[in-house]
Short mmCIF file of C-alpha atoms and ligand atoms in Angstrom, two decimals:
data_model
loop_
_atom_site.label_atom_id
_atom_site.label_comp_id
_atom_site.label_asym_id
_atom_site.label_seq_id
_atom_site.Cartn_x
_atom_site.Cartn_y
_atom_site.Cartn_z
CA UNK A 17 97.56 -198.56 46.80
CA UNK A 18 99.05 -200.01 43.89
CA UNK A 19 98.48 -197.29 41.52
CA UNK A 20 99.98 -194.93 43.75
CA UNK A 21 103.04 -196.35 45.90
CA UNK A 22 106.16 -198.74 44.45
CA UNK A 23 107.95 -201.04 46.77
CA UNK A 24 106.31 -204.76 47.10
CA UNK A 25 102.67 -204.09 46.13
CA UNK A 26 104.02 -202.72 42.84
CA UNK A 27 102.75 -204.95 39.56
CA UNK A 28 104.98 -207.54 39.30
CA UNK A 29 105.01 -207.88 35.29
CA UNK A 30 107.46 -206.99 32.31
CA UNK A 31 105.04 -204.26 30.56
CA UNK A 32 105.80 -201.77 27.17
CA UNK A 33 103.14 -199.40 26.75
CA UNK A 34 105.69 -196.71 24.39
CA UNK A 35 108.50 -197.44 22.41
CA UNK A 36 111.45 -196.58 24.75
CA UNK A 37 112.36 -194.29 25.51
CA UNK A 38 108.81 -193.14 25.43
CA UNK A 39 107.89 -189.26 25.61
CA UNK A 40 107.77 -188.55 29.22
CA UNK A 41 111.38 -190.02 29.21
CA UNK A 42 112.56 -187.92 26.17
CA UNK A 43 111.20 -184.54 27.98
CA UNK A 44 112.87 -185.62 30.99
CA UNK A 45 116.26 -186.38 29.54
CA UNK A 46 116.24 -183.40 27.74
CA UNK A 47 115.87 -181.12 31.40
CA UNK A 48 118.61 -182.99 32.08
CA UNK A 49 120.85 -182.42 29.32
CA UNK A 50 120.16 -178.98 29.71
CA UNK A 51 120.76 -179.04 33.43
CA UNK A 52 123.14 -181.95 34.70
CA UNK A 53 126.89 -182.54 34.23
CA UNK A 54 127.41 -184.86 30.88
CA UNK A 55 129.85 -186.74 32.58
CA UNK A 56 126.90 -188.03 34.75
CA UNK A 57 125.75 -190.45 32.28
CA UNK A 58 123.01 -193.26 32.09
CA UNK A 59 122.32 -196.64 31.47
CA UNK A 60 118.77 -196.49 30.29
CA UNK A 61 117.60 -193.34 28.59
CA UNK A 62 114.31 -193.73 31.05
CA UNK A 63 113.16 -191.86 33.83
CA UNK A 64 112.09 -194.10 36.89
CA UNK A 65 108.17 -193.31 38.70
CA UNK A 66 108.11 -196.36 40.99
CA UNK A 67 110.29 -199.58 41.60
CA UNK A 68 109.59 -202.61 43.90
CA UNK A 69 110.21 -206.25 44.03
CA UNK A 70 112.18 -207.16 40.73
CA UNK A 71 110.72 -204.57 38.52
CA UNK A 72 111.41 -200.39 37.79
CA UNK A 73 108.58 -198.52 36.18
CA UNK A 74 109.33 -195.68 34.18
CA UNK A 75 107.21 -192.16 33.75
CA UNK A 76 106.03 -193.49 30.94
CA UNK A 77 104.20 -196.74 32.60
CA UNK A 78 106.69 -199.31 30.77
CA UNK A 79 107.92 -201.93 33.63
CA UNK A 80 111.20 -203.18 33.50
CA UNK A 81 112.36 -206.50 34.86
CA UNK A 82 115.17 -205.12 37.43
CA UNK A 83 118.49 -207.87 36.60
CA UNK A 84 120.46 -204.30 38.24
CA UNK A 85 119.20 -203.73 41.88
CA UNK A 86 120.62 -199.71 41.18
CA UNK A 87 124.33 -201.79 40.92
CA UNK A 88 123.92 -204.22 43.74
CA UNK A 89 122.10 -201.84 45.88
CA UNK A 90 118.70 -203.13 46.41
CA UNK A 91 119.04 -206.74 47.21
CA UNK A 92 115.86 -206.19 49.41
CA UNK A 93 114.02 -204.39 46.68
CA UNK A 94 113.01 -201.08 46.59
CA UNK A 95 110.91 -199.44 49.09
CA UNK A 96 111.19 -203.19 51.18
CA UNK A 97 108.44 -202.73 53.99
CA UNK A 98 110.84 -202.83 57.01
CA UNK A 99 113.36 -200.31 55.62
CA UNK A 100 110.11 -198.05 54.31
CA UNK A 101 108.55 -198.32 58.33
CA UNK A 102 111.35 -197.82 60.35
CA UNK A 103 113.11 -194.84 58.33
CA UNK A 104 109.45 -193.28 58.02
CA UNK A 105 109.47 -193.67 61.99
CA UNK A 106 112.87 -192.31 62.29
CA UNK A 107 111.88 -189.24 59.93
CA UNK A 108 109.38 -188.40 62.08
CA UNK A 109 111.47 -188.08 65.10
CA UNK A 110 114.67 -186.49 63.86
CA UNK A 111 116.54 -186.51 60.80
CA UNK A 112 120.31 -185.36 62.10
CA UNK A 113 121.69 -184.35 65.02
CA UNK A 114 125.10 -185.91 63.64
CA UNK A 115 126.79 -188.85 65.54
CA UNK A 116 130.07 -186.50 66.45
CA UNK A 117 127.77 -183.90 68.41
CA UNK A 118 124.88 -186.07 69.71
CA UNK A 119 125.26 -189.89 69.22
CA UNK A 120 121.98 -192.18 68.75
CA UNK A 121 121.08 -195.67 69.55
CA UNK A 122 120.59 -196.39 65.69
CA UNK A 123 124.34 -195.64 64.63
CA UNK A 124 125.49 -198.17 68.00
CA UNK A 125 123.16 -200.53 66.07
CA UNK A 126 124.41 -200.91 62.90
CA UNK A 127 127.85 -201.22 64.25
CA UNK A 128 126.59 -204.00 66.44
CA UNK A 129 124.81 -205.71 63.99
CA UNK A 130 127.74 -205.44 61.73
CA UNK A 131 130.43 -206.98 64.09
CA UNK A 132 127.98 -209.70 64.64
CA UNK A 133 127.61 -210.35 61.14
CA UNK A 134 130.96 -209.86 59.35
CA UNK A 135 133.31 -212.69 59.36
CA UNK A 136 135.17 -214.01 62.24
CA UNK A 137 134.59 -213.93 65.97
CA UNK A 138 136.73 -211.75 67.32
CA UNK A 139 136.34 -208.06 69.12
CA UNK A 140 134.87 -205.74 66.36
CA UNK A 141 134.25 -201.98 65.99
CA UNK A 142 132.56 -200.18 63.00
CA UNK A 143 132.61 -196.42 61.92
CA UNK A 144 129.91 -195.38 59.49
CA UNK A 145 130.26 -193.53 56.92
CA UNK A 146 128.15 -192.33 53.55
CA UNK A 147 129.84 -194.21 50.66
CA UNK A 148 131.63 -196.91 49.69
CA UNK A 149 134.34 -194.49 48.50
CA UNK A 150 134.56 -192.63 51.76
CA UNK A 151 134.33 -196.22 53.46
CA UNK A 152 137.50 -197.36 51.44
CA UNK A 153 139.31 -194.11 52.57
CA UNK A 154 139.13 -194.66 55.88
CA UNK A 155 140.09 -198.18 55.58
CA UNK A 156 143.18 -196.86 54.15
CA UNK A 157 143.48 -194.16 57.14
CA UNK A 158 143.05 -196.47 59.58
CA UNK A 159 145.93 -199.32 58.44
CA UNK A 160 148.31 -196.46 58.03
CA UNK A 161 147.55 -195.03 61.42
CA UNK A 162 147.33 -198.40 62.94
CA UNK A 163 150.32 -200.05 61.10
CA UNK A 164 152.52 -196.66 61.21
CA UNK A 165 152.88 -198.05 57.22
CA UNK A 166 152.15 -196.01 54.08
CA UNK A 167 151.76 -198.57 51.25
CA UNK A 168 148.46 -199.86 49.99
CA UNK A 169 148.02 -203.13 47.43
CA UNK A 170 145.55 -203.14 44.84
CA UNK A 171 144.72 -205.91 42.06
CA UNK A 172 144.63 -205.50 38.35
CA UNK A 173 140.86 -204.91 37.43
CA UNK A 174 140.30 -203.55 40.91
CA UNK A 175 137.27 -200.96 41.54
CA UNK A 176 136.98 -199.30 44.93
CA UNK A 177 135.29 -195.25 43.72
CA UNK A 178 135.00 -191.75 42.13
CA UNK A 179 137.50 -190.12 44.77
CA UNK A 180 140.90 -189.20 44.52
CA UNK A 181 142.54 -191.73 47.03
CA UNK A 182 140.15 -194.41 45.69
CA UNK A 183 139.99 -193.32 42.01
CA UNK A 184 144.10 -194.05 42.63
CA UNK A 185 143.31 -197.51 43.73
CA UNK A 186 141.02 -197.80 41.05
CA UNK A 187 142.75 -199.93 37.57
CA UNK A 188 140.85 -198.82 34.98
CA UNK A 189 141.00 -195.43 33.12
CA UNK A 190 138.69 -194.96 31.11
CA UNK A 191 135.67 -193.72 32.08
CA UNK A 192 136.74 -193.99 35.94
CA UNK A 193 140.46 -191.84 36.25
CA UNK A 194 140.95 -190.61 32.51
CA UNK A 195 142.16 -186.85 32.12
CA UNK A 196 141.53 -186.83 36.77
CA UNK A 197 145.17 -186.91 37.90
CA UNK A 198 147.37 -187.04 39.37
CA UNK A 199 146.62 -189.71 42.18
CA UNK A 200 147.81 -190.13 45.38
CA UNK A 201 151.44 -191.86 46.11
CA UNK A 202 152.41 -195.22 47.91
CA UNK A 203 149.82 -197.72 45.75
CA UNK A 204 151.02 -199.99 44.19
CA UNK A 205 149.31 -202.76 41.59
CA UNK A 206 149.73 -206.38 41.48
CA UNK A 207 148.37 -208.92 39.19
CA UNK A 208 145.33 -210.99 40.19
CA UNK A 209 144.32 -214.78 39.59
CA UNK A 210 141.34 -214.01 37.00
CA UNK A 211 140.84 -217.63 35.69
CA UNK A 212 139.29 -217.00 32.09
CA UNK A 213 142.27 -214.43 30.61
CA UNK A 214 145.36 -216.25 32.78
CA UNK A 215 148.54 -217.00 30.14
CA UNK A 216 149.34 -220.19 31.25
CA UNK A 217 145.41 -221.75 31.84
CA UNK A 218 143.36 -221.67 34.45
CA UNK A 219 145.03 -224.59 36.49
CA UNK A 220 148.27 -222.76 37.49
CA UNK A 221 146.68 -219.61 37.76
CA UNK A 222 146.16 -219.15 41.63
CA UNK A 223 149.41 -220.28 42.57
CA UNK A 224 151.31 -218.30 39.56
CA UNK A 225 149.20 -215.70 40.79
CA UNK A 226 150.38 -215.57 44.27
CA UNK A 227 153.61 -216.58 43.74
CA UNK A 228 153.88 -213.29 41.39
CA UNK A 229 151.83 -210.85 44.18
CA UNK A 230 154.55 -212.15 47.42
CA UNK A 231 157.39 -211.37 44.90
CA UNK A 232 156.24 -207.52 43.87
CA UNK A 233 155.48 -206.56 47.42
CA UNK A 234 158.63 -208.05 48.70
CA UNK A 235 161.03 -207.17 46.09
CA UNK A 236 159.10 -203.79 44.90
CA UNK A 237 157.21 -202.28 47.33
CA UNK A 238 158.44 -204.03 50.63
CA UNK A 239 156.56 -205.82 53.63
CA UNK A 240 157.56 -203.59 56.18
CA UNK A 241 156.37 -200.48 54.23
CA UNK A 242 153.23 -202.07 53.26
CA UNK A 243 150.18 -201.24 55.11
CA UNK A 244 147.38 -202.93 54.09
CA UNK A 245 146.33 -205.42 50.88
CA UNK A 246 142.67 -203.79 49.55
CA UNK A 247 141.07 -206.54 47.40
CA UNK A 248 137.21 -207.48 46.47
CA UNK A 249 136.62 -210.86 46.93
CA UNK A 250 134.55 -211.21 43.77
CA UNK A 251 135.67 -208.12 41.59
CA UNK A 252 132.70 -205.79 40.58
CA UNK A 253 133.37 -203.63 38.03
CA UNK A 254 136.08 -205.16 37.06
CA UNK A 255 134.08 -207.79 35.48
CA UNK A 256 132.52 -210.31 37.76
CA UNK A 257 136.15 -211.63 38.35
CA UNK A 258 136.55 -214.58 41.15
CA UNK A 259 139.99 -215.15 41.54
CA UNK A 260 140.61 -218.80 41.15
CA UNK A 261 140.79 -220.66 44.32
CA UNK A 262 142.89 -220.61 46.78
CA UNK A 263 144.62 -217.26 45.47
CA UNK A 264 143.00 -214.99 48.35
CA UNK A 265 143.75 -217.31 51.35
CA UNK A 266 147.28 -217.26 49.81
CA UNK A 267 147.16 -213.86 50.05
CA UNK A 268 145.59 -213.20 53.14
CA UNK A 269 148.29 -215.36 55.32
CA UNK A 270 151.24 -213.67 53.28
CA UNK A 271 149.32 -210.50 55.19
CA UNK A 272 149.41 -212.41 58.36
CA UNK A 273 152.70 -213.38 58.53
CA UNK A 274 154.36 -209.76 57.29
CA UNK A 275 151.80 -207.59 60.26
CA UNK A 276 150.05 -206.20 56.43
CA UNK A 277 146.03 -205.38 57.00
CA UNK A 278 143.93 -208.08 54.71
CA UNK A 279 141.04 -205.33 53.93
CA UNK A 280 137.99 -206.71 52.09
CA UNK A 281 136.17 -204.18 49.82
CA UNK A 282 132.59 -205.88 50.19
CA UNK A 283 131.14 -202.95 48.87
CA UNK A 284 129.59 -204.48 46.06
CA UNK A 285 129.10 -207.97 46.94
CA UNK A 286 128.28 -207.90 50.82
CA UNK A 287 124.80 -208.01 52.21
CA UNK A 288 123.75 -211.33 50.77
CA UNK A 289 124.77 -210.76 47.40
CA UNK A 290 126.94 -213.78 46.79
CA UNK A 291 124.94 -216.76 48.58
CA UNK A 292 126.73 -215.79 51.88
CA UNK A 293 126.52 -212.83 54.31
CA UNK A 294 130.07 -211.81 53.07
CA UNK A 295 131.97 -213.23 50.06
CA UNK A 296 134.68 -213.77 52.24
CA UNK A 297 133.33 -216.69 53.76
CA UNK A 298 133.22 -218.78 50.53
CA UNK A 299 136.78 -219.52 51.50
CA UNK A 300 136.84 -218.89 54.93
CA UNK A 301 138.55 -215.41 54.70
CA UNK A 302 138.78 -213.21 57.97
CA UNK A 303 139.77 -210.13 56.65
CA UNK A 304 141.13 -207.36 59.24
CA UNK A 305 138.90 -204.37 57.85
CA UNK A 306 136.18 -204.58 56.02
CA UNK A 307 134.07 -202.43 53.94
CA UNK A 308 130.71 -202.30 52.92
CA UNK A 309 127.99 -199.91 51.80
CA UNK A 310 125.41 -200.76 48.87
CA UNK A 311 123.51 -203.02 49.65
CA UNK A 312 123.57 -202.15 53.79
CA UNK A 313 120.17 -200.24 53.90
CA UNK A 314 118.06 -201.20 50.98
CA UNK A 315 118.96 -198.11 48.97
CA UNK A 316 119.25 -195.28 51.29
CA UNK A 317 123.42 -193.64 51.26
CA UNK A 318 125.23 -195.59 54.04
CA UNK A 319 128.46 -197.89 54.67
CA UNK A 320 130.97 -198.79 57.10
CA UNK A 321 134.64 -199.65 57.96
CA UNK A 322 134.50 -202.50 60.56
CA UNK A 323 137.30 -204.42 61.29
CA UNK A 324 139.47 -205.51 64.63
CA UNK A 325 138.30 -203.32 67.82
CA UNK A 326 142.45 -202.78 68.36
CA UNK A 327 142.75 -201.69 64.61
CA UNK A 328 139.74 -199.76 64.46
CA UNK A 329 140.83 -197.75 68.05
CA UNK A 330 144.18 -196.74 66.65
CA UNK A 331 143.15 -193.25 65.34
CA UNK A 332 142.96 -190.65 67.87
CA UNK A 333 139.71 -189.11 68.85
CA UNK A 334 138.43 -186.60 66.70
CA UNK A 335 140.99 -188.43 63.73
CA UNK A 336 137.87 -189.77 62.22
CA UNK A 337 134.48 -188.78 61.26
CA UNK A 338 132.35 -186.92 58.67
CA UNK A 339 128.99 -184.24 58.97
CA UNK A 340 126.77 -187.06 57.71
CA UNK A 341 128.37 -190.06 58.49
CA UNK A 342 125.83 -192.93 60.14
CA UNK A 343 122.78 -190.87 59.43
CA UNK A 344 119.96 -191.63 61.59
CA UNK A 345 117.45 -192.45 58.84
CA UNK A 346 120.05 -194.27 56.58
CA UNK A 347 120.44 -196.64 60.00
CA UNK A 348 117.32 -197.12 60.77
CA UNK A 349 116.73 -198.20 57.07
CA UNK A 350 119.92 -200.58 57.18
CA UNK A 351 118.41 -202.45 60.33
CA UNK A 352 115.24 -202.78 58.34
CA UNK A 353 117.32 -204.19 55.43
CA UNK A 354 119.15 -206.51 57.70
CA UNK A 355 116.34 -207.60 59.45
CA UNK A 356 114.52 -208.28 56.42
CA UNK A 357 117.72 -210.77 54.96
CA UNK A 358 117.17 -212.74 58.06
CA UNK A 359 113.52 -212.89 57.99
CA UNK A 360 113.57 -213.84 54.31
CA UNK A 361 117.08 -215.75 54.58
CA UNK A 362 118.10 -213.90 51.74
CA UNK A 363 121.45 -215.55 51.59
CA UNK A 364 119.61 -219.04 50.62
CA UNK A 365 117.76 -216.74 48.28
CA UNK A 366 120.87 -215.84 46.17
CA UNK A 367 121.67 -219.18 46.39
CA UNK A 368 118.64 -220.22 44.65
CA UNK A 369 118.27 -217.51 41.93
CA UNK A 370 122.07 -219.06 41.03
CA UNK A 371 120.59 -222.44 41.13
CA UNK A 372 118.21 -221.01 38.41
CA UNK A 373 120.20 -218.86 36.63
CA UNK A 374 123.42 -220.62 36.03
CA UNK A 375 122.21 -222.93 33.89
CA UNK A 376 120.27 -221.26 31.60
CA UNK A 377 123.17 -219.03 30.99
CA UNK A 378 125.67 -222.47 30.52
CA UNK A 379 122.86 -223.16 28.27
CA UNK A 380 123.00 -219.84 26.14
CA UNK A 381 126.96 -220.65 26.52
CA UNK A 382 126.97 -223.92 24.77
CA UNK A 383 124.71 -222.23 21.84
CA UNK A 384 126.55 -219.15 21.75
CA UNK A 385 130.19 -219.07 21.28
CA UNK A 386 130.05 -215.42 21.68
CA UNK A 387 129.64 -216.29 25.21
CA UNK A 388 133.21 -216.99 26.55
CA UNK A 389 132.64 -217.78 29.79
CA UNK A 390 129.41 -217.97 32.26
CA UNK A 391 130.58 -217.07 36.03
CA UNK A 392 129.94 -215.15 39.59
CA UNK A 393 128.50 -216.43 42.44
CA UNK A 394 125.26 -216.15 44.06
CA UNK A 395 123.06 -213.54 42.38
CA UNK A 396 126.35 -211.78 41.26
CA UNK A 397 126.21 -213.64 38.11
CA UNK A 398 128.26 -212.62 34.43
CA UNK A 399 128.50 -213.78 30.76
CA UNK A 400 131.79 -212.43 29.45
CA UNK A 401 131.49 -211.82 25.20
CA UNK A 402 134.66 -212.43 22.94
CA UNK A 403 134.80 -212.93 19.24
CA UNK A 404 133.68 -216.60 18.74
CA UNK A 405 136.05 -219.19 18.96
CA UNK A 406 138.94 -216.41 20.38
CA UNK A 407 139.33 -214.91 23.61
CA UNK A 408 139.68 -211.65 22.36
CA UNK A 409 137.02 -208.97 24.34
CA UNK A 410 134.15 -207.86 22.13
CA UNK A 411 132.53 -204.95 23.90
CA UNK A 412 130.19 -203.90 20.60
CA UNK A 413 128.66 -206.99 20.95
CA UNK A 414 128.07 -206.50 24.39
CA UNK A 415 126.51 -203.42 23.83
CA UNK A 416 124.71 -204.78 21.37
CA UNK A 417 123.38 -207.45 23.53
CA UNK A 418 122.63 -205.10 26.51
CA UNK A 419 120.55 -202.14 24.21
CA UNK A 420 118.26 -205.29 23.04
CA UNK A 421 117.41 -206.22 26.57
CA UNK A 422 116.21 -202.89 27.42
CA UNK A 423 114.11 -202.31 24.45
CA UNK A 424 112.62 -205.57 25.38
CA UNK A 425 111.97 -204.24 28.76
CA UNK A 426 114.61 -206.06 30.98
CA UNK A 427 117.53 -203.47 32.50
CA UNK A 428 120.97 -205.23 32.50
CA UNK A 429 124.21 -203.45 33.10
CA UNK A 430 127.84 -203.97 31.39
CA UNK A 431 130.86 -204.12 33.33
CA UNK A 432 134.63 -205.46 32.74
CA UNK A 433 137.96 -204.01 32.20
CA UNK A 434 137.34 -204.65 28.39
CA UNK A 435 133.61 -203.59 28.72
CA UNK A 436 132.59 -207.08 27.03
CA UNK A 437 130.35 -208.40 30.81
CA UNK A 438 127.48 -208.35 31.22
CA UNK A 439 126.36 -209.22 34.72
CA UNK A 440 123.65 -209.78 36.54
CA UNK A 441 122.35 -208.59 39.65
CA UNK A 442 118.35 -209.22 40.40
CA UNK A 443 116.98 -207.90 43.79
CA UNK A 444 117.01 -211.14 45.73
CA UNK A 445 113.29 -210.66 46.36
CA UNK A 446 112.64 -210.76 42.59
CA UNK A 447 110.06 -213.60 41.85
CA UNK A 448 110.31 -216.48 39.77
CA UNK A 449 108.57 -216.27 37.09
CA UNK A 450 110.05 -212.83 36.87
CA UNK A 451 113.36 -214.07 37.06
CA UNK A 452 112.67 -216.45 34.19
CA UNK A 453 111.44 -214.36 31.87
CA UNK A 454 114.32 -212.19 31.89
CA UNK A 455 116.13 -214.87 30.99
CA UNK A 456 113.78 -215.76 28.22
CA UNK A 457 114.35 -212.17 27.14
CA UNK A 458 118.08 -212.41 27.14
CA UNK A 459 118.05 -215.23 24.89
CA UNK A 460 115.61 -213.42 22.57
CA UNK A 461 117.85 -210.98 22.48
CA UNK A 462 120.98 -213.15 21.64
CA UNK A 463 119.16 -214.71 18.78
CA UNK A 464 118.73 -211.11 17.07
CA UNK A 465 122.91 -210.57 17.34
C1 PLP B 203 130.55 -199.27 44.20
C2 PLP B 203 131.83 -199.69 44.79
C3 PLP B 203 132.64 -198.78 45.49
C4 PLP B 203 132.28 -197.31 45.62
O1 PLP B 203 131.10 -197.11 46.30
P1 PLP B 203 130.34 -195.69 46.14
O2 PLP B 203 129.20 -195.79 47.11
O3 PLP B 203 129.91 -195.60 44.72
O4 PLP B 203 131.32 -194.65 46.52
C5 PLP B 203 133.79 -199.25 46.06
N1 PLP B 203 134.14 -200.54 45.97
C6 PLP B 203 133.40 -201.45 45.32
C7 PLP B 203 133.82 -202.87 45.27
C8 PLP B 203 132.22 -201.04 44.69
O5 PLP B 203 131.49 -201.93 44.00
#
């Protein structure tokens, strides 16, 4: 078994049999050079076989210690048995019939697990949908439907996808809008509360924050044209940001009180990710819509708008939708997800790879003042690298620091506005001594900067 299938009875073990990229990898990349887009571009330059648990194995044979889940994707690791047996089951009985011609019990599933795990207890409703991008879309349809509204709010550093709408809501160019305009109208930017870079210090900076985001959408944009505030309650790509406390339940009752949507883009850190079910609930945030998709279904395309039943029920019928949207094998592989994080109370899980991880990284902090700051939550974890003793970005470093990992056999990823994070995101499944010894490499690796 093991020498032929990944998922959990793959080796568990960091393992370099080539240099990397080794020569399956090179023959492989160079197919693709010859026959993929360039501005599809990679991490690694190796080719994946098998990946389970908390490692990826490349054609080659090399094993990598997975600190990426495929960005937040497969907190239940790859291939997870319950998402394997129940999409195999679902293959074998149909693979589309699509949920706007004839509906299936697995799409009312999702949305029912989904309004019983999202925050607050009210009515919910869900519509799925087959990424996050088209997920944040139709957040935005549905508060300008429901709220008869046309402005949307985004943060500084903000990340919510590739498409036009959400490239548009996206704040950084480069690589994610540069040279793809022009965007759509009525979105508008405000500043957010990101601790480490805030002028005055981190004390004021929630309040300051706030105080700054009522004033531009009352005196710029206007409360009564503005549907909905889009935010991610820890910011992904913009760097592992979480906006200093108290900042988003400021933020959320301004909503309240002005009839503006509070929609939570829980794309990336949903599902577990952050110690919690939902990010939101770190500070008790009830968000009106909410969005999720990676890590829903343990790495098969789904995700979801879910949010107030009488919000969710404004469109008319027929006003929402998509060909693929809710497919039945991506559901049936999101309940096996789901039921796997409560069998394994992955939440608790996060919690403890933080309890393991934070340190060691405070640790490299206090030995390397390259390291400005150690933060994230959960297993959404980030060391952000400035010139020492300055707070001024270095991204070469961090490039630096992220090519030594992988030749060393442990994937990492770089994020951040300034391109100077790296983060971390392990499967929660990942083992211990696994999870250690990625660390041990990422110190190695610090030591040869
Ligand atoms: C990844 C991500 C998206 C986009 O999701 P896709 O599935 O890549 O379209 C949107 N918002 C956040 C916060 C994300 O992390």
């Amino acid at each position: 078994m093991t020498e032929l299938f990944g998922g959990p009875s793959l080796p568990q073990e960091r393992r370099l049999v080539t240099e990397i990229p080794g020569p399956g990898s090179r023959a492989l990349m160079a197919r693709k050079q010859a026959a993929v887009a360039d501005g599809l571009s990679t991490v690694m330059p190796v080719f994946a076989r098998r990946a389970g648990g908390g490692v990826v194995e490349d054609v080659d044979g090399n094993s990598f210690i997975d600190f990426g889940s495929g960005i937040a994707v497969t907190g239940v690791g790859n291939s997870a048995e319950a998402v394997v047996s129940r999409a195999t089951a679902q293959l074998t009985q149909f693979t589309h019939t699509c949920a706007m011609v004839t509906p299936y019990e697995g799409y009312v599933e999702v949305c029912e697990e989904l309004a019983r795990l999202t925050p607050g207890d009210h009515a919910k409703k869900s519509l799925l949908l087959n990424s996050g991008a088209e997920a944040v879309e139709n957040a935005v349809k549905i508060a300008r439907y429901h709220t008869r509204r046309q402005a949307v709010v985004v943060f500084d550093h903000g990340y919510h996808g590739r498409t036009n709408l959400t490239m548009g809501l996206t704040a950084k160019d480069m690589p994610y809008k540069h040279g793809f305009g022009p965007f759509a109208p009525e979105i508008y930017r405000v500043p957010l509360a990101y601790p480490f870079r805030w002028l005055t210090g981190p004390e004021n900076c929630a309040e300051e924050a706030a105080a700054q985001v009522v004033e531009q959408i009352t005196k710029q944009v206007g409360v009564g044209n503005t549907a909905a505030i889009l935010v991610e309650p820890v910011l992904g790509e913009g760097g592992f940001i979480v906006p200093a406390r108290g900042f988003l339940p400021r933020i959320a009752d301004f909503a309240r009180e002005h009839g503006i949507l509070f929609i939570a883009d829980e794309i990336q850190t949903g599902f577990c990710r952050t110690g919690q079910w939902f990010a939101c609930e770190d500070e008790g945030l009830v968000p009106d819509l909410i969005t999720t998709a990676k890590g829903i279904a343990g790495g098969l395309p789904l995700a979801a708008v879910t949010g107030r039943s009488e919000i969710m029920d404004a469109a008319h019928p027929g006003g929402l939708g998509g060909t693929y949207g809710g497919n039945p094998v991506a559901c049936a592989a999101a309940l096996g997800a789901i039921e796997t994080m409560r069998e394994l109370d992955l939440p608790a899980r996060a919690r403890e790879i933080e309890g393991l991880m934070r340190p060691r990284l405070t640790a490299l902090a206090e030995r390397y003042p390259l390291i400005g700051e150690v933060r994230g939550r959960g297993a959404m974890l980030a060391i952000e690298l400035v010139k020492p003793g300055t707070k001024e970005p270095d991204p070469a470093a961090t490039a630096a620091l992220a090519a030594a990992c992988h030749r060393r056999g442990l994937l990492v990823l770089t994020t951040g506005t300034y391109g100077n994070v790296m983060r971390f995101l392990p499967p929660l499944v990942i083992g211990e001594d696994l999870l250690r010894e990625g660390l041990d490499v990422l110190a190695e690796a610090l030591a040869t900067l």
